Coordinates of C-alpha atoms and ligand atoms in Angstrom, one line a residue:
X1 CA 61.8 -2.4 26.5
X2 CA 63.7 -1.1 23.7
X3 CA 62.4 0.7 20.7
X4 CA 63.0 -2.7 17.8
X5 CA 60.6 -4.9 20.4
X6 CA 57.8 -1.8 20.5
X7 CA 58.0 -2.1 16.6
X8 CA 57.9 -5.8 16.9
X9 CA 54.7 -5.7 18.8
X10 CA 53.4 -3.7 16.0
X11 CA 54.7 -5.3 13.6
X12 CA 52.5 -8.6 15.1
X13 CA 49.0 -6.6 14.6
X14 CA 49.9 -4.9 11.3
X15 CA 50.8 -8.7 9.8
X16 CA 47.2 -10.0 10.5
X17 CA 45.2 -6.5 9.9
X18 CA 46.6 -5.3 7.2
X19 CA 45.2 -5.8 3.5
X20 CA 48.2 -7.0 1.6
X21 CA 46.1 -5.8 -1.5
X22 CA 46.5 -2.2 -1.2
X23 CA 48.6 0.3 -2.6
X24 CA 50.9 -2.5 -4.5
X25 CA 52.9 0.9 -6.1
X26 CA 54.2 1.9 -2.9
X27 CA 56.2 -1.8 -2.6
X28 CA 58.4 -1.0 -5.6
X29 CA 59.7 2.1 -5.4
X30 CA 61.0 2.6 -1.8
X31 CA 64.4 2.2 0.0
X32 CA 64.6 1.2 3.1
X33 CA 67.1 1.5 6.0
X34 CA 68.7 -0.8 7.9
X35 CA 66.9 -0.7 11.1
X36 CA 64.0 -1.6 8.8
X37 CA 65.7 -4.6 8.1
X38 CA 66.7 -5.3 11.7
X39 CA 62.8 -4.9 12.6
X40 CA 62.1 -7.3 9.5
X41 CA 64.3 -9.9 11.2
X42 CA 62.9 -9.1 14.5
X43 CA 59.2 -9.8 13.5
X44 CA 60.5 -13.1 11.6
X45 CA 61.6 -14.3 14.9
X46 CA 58.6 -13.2 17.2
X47 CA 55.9 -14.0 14.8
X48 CA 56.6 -16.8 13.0
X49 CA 53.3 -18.4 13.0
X50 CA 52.3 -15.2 11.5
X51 CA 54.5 -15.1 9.1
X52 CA 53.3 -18.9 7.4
X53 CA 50.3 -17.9 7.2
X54 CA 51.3 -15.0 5.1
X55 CA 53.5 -17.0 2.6
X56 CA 50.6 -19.0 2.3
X57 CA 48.3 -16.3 1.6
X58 CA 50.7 -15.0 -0.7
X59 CA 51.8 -18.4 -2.3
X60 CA 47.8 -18.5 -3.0
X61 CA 47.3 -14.8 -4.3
X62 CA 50.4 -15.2 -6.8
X63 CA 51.6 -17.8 -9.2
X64 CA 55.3 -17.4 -8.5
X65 CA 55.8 -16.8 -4.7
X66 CA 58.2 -13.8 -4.0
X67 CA 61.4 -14.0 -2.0
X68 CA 60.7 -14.0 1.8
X69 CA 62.4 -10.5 2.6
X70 CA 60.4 -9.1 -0.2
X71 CA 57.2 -10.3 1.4
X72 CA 58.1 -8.4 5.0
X73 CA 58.9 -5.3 3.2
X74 CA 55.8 -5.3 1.7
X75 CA 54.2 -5.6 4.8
X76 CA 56.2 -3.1 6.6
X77 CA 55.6 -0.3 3.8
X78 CA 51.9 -1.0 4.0
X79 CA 51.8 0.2 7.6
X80 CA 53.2 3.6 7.1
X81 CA 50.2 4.5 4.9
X82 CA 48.0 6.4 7.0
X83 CA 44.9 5.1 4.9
X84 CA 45.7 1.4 6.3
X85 CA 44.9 2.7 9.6
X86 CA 42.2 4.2 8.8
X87 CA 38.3 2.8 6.6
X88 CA 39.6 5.8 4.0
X89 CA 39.6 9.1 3.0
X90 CA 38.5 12.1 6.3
X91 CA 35.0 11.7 7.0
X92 CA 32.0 13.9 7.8
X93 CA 31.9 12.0 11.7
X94 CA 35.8 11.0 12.8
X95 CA 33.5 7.4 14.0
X96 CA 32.7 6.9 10.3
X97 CA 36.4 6.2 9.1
X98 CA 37.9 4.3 12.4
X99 CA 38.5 0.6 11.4
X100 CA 37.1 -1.8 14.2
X101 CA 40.5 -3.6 14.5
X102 CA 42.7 -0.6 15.8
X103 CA 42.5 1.3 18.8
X104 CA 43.4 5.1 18.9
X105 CA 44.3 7.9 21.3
X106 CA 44.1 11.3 21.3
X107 CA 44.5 14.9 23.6
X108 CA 44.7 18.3 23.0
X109 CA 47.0 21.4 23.6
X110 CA 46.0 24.6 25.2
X111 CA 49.5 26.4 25.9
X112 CA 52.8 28.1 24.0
X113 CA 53.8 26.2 20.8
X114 CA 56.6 24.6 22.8
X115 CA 55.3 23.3 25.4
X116 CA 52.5 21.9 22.7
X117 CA 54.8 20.4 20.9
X118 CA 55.8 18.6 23.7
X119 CA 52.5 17.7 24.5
X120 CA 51.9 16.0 21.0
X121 CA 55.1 14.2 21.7
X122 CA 53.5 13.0 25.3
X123 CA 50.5 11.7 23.3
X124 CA 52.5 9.5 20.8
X125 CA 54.8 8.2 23.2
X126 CA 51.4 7.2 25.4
X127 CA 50.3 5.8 21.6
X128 CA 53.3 3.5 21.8
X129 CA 53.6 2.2 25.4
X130 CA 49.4 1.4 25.1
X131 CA 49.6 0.2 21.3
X132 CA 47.2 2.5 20.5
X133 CA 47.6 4.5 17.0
X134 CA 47.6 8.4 17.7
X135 CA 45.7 10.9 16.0
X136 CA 47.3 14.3 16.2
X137 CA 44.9 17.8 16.0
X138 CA 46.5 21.0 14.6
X139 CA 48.7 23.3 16.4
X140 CA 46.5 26.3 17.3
X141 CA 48.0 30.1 18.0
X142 CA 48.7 31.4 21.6
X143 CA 51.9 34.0 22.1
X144 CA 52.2 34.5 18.5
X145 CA 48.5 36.4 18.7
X146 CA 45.1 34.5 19.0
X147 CA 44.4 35.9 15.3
X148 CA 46.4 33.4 13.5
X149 CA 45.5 30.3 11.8
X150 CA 45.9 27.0 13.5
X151 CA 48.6 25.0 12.0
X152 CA 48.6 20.8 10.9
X153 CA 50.8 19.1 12.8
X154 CA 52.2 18.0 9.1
X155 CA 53.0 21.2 8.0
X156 CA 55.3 21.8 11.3
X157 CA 56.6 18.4 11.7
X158 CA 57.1 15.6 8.8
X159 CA 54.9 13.1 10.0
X160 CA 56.1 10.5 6.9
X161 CA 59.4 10.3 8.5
X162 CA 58.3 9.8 11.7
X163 CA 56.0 7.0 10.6
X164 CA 58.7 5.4 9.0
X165 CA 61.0 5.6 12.2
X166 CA 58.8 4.5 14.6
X167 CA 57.9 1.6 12.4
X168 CA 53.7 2.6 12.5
X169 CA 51.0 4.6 11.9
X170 CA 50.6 8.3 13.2
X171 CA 47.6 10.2 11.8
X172 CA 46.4 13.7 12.0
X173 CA 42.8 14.5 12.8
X174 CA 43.0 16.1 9.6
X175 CA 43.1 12.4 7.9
X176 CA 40.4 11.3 9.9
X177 CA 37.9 13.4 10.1
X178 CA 37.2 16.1 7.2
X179 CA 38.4 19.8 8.6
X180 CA 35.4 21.2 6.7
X181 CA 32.8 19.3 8.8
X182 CA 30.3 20.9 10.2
X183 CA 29.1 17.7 12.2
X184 CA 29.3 17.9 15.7
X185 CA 30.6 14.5 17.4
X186 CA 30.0 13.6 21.1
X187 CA 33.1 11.9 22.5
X188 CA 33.7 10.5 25.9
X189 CA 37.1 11.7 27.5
X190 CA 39.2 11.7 30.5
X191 CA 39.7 14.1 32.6
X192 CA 43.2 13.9 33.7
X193 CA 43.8 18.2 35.0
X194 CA 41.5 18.0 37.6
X195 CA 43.2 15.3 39.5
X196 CA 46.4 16.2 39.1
X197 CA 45.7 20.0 40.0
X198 CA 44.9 18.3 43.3
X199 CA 41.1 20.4 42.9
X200 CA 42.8 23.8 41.8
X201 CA 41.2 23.8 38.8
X202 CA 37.4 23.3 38.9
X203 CA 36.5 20.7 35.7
X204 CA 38.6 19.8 32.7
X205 CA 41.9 21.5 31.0
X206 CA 39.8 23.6 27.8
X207 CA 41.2 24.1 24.8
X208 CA 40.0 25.4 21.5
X209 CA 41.0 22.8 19.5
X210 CA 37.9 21.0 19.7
X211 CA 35.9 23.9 18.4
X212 CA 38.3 23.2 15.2
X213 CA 37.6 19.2 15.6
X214 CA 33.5 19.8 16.1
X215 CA 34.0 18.0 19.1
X216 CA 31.3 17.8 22.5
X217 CA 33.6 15.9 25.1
X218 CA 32.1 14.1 28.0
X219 CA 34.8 14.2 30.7
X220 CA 35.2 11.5 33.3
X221 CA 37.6 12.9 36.2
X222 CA 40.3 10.7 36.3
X223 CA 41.0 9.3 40.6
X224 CA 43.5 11.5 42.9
X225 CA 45.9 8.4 42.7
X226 CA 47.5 9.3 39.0
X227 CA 48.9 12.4 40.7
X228 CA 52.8 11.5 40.9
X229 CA 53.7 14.1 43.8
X230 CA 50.4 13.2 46.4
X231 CA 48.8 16.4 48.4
X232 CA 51.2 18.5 46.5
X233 CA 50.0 21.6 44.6
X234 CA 53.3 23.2 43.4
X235 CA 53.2 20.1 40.8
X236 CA 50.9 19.2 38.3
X237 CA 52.6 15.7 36.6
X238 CA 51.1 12.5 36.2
X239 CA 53.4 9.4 34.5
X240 CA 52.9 8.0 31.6
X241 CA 52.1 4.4 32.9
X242 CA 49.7 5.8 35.4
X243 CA 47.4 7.0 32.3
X244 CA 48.5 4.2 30.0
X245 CA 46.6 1.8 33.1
X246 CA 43.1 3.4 31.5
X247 CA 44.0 2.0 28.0
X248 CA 42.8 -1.1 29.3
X249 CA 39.5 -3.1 30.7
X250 CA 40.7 -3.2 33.7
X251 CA 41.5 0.3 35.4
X252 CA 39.3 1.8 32.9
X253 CA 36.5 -0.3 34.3
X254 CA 37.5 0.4 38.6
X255 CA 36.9 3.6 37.5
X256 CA 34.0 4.7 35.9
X257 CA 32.2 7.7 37.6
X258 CA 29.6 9.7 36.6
X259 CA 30.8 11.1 33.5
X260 CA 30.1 15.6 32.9
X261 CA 27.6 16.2 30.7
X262 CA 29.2 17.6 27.6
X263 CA 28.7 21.5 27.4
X264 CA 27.0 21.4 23.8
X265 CA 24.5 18.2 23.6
X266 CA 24.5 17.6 27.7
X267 CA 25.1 14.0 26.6
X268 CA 27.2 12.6 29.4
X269 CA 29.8 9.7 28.0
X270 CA 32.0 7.4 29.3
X271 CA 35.5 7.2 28.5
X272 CA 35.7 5.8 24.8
X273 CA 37.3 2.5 24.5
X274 CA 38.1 2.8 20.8
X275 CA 39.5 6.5 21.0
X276 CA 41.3 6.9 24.5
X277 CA 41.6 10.7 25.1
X278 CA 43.1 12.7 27.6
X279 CA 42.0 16.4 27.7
X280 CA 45.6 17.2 28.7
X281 CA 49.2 15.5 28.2
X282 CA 51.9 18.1 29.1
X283 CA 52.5 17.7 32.4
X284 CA 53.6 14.3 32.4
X285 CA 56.7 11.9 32.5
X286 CA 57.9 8.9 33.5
X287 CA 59.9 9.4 36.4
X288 CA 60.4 12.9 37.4
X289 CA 58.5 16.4 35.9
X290 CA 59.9 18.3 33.3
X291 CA 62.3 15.6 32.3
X292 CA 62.9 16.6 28.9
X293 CA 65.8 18.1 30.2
X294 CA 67.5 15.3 31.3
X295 CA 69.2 12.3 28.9
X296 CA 66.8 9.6 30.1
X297 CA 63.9 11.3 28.8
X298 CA 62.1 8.5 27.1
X299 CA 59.6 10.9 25.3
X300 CA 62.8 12.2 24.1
X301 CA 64.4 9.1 23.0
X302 CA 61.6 7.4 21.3
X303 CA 59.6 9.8 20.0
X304 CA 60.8 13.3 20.0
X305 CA 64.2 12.8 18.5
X306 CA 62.5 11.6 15.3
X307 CA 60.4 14.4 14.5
X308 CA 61.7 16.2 12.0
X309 CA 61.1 19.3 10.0
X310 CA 59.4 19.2 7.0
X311 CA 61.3 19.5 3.8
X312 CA 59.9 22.7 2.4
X313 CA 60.3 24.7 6.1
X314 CA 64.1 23.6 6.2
X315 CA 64.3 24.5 2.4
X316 CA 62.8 27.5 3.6
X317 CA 65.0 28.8 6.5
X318 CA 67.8 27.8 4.7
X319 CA 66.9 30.6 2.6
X320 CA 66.6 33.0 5.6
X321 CA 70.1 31.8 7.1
X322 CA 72.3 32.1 4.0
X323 CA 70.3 35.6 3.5
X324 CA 71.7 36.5 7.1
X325 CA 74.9 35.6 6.3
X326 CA 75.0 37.4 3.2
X327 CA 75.5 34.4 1.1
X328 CA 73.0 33.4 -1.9
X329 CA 70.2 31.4 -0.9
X330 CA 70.8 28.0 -2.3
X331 CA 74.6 28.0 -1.7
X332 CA 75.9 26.4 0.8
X333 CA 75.6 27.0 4.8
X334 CA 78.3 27.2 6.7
X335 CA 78.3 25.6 10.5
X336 CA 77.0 27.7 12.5
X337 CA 76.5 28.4 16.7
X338 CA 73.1 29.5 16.8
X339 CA 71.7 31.4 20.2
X340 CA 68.1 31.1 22.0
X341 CA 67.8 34.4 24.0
X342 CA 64.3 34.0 25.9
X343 CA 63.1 37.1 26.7
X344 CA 60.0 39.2 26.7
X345 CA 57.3 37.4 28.9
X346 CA 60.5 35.7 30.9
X347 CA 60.9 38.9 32.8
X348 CA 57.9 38.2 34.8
X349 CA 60.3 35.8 36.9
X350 CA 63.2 39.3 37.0
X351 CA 60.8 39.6 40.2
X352 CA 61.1 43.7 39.9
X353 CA 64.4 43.3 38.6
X354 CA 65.8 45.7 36.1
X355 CA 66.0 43.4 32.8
X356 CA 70.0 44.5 32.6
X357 CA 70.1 42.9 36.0
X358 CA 68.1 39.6 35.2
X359 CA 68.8 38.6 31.4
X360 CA 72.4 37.9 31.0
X361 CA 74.3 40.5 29.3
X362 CA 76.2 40.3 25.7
X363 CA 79.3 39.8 27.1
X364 CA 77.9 36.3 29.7
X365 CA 76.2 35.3 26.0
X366 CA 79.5 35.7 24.3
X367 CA 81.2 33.8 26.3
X368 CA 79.5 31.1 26.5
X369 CA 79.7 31.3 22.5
X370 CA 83.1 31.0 23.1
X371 CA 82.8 28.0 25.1
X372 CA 80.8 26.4 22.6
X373 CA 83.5 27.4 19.6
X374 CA 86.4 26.0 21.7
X375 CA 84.4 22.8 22.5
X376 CA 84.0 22.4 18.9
X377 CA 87.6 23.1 17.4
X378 CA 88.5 20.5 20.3
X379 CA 86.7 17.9 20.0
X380 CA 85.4 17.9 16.7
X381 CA 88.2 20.2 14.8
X382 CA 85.3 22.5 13.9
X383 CA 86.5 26.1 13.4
X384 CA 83.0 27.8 13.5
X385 CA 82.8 31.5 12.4
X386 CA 79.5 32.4 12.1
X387 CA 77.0 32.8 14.9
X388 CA 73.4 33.5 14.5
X389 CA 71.2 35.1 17.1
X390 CA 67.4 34.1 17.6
X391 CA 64.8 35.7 20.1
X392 CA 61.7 37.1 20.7
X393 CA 62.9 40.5 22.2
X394 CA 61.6 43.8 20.5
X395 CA 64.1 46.3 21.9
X396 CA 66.2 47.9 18.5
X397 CA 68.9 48.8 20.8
X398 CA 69.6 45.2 22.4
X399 CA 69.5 44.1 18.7
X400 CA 72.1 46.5 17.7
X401 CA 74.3 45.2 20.5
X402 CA 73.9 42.1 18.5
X403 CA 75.1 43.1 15.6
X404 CA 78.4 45.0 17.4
X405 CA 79.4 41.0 18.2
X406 CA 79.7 40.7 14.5
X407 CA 76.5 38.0 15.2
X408 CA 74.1 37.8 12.6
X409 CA 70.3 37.2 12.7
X410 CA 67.1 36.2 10.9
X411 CA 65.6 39.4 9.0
X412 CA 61.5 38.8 10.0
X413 CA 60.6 42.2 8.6
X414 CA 58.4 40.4 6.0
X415 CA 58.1 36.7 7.2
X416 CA 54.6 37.4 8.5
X417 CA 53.5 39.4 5.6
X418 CA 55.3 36.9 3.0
X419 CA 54.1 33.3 5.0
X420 CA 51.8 33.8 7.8
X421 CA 51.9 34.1 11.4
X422 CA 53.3 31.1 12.6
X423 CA 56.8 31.1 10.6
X424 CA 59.3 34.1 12.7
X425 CA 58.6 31.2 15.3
X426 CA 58.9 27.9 12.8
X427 CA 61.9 29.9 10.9
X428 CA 63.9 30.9 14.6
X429 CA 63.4 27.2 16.1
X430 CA 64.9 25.4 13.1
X431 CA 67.8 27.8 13.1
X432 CA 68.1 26.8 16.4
X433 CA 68.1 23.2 15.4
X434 CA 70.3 23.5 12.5
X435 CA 73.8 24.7 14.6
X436 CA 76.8 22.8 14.9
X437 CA 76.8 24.7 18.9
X438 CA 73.9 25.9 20.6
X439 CA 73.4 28.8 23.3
X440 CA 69.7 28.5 25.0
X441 CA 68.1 30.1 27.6
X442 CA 67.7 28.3 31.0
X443 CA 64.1 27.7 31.8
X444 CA 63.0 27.9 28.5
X445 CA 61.0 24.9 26.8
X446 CA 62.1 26.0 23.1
X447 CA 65.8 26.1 24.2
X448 CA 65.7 22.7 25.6
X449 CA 64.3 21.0 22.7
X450 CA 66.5 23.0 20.5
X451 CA 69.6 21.8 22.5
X452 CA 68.4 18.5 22.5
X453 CA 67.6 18.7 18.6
X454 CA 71.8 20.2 18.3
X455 CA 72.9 17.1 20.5
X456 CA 71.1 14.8 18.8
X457 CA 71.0 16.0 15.1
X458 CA 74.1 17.6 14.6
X459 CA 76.3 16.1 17.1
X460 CA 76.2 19.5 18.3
X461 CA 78.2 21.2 21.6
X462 CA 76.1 23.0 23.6
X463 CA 75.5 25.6 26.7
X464 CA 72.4 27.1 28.7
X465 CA 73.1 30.3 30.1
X466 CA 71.5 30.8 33.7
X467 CA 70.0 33.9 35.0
X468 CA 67.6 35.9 36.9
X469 CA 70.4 37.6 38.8
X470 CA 73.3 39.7 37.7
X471 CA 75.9 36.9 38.5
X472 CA 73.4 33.6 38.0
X473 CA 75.4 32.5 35.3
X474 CA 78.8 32.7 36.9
X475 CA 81.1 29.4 36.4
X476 CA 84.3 28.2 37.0
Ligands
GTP501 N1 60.2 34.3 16.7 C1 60.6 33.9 17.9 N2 59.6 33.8 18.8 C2 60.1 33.4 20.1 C3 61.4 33.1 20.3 N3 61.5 32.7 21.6 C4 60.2 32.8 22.1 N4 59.4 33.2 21.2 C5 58.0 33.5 21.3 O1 57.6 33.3 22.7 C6 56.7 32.3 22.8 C7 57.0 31.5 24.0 O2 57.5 30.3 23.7 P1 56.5 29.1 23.6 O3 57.2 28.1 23.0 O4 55.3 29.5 22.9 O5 56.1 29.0 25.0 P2 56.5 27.9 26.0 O6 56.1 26.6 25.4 O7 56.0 28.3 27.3 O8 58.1 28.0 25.9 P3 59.0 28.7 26.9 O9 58.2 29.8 27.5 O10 60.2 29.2 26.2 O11 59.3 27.6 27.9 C8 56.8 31.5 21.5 O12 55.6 30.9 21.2 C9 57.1 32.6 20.5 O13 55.9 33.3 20.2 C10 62.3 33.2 19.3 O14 63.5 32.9 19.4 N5 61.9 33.6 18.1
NAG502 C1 21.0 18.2 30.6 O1 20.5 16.9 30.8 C2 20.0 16.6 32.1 C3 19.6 15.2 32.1 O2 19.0 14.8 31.0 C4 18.9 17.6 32.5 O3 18.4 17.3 33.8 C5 19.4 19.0 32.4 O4 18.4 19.9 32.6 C6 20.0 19.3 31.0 N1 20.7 20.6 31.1 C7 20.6 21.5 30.1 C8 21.3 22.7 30.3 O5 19.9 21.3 29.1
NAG503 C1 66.8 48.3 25.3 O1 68.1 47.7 25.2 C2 69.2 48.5 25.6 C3 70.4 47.7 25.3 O2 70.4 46.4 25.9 C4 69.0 48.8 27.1 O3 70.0 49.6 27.6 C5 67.6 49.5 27.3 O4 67.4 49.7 28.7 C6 66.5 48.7 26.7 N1 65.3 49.4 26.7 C7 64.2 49.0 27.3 C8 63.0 49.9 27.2 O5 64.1 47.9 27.9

């Protein structure tokens, strides 16, 4: 099933849900794309019966009855207003402001920023496949030190845009339930860790995030059968249809066990019907684990390739680039091959290895740099000169050799200090994104999705280097 029928199922609820009263400013104002218009064309065909009664709705509501193509769009802007998919403005209980007539999902993160990213992108592709509207929680601290803020979602990732591509609603927990509330709401929950742990793990994936969301989950263990690798422990994945199955009467209902008390209120739930949660979505795919590696990736395709950055963080690193470069900072930037050396924690798989022996050296970095540049003059007629090194090792004197390559680099000195904790990360992955070529790091969640973010974005030409030994990246 391709992305314009997903939208077109969509498209089908929004048409009979969805006031056509509200927000009659946002109809005038706004340009849309083409694939809007293809979608428009789609839903006329699909939902034609629909569609008459809407003309006639609107043929009663107004003297002068609009063009037909003016009516869709109106309908089709309407859906991207997060308030549609909600009763209105946060609320003290998250219950208090779901509408009856939509059905929501939800999970939560507990690991490094990547790999929760990715995890958010498992939940809204699961939104899509069940037709289920997701509601996203914050992005909460780990490796960048447990004493920083959480993050929204929004402020990362701009969640407009993404509505607007995907063609429906996304919300934040922030919309829907008020981050101030002190009310503490039960919730029942699937446990999905347990099960696919094969019994490692003893109860539900934890996270903090619903100590943020004033949230007492109920867990339901989810059966052995939604493992995708049976009776084997090196593997933790589930699929994405397997857990999509309890989005509906009929799997939900086969299995129903005794739910775990929740650890506040000792109420024990069932699995909400309403608001489907998971208590954790990373490791799972379609077909194979960790495919976000591979082309097929259909997290990837549909979802993850349209979350962009928000405006003011690309402003924003824009700033810290051109400042690298030595240029002003709203001038122009130059294409650029930017580099995702991964190394600090990595070094617990260097297996005793001297680092100089496991991380690839300056000169297996440079060439692949080199690679990427001729690629690009090649193909593309590109003539790239400037190269910008990202990563999170400390060492001055591995820095230095850096600089000797005539590479440039983000100056973090004062990006804490100057915008909170989260942003030497933020900053360093959208450079990453923002390359004409990229260089990553093999085994490294943040390089992938900056190398798919390059491909995908930029049309971008890029390499990840291997290592672990002093010859793993060897070719040709
Ligand atoms: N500022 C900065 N921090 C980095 C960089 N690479 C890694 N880090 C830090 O290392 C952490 C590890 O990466 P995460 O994305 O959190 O963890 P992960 O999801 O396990 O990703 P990988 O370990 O790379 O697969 C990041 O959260 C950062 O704190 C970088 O290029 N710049
Ligand atoms: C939780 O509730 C159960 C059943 O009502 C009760 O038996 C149990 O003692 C309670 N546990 C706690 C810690 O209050
Ligand atoms: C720091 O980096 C330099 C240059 O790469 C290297 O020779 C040195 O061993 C590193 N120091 C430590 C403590 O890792």
């Amino acid at each position: 099933m391709d992305s314009a029928s997903l939208s077109t199922q969509m498209h089908l609820r929004m048409d009979s849900s969805t006031p056509l009263w509200s927000k009659p400013k946002d109809f005038v104002n706004r340009n849309f794309r083409s694939k809007g218009r293809f979608l428009v064309g789609a839903a006329i065909g699909v939902s034609l019966v629909a569609l008459m009664s809407l003309v006639g709705f609107w043929l009663w509501a107004s003297s002068e009855a609009p063009p037909l193509l003016e009516l869709t769009k109106n309908v089709e802007v309407d859906s991207f207003d997060p308030l549609n998919a909600l009763v209105g403005a946060p609320t003290e209980h998250f219950g208090d402001n779901l509408r009856p007539d939509f059905k929501y999902i939800t999970s939560w993160i507990s690991a490094g920023w990547t790999n929760d990213v990715m995890t958010y992108i498992n939940l809204i592709y699961l939104g899509l496949i069940t037709d289920r509207v997701p509601i996203l929680p914050m992005f909460i601290p780990s490796h960048i030190g447990a004493a920083a803020s959480p993050i929204a979602f929004g402020d990362v990732f701009d969640v407009p845009r993404l509505r607007q591509a995907l063609d429906r609603p996304i919300l934040e927990w922030r919309d829907v339930k008020d981050p101030n509330s002190a009310e503490l709401d039960g919730l029942g929950c699937w446990n999905v860790w347990e099960a696919t742990s094969q019994n490692h793990e003893k109860g539900p994936r934890g996270s903090s995030v619903l100590g943020y969301l004033q949230l007492d989950v109920s867990y339901t263990r989810m059966p052995d059968w939604v493992k995708l690798i049976q009776n084997y422990e090196h593997d933790s994945h589930t699929t994405f249809w397997a857990l999509a199955k309890f989005a509906f009467p009929e799997t939900r209902k086969a299995n129903l066990v005794t739910p775990l008390p929740s650890p506040i209120l000792n109420i024990s739930l069932p699995p909400d019907e309403q608001l489907l949660c998971y208590d954790y979505l990373y490791y799972v795919c379609a077909q194979q684990p960790f495919e976000y590696d591979h082309d097929y990736s259909p997290a990837w395709r549909f979802v993850a390739q349209y979350m962009h950055w928000v405006p003011s963080l690309e402003a924003l690193t824009k700033k810290y680039i051109n400042r690298a470069l030595g240029l002003e900072d709203d001038g122009p930037t130059p294409p650029y091959v930017g580099i995702h050396a991964r190394h600090a924690d990595f070094k617990n798989y260097c297996w005793g290895a001297p680092q100089e022996e496991c991380f690839p050296s300056m000169a297996v970095i440079a060439r692949r740099v080199q690679e990427v540049k001729d690629e690009l003059l090649q193909t593309q007629g590109i003539d790239v000169e400037h190269v910008i090194m990202t990563s999170d090792e400390t060492n001055a004197s591995w820095w230095e050799e850096v600089t000797q390559q005539g590479w440039f680099a983000p100056d973090h000195s004062k990006t804490k200090e100057l915008y909170g904790d989260w942003y030497p990360l933020l900053i360093d992955a959208v450079i990453q994104s923002g390359g004409v070529g990229f260089v990553g790091t093999d085994r490294s969640t943040m390089s992938v999705l900056a190398r798919r973010r390059v491909e995908s974005w930029q049309n971008g030409v890029t390499r990840t280097i291997l290592w672990g030994t002093p010859h793993a990246d060897d070719h040709r």
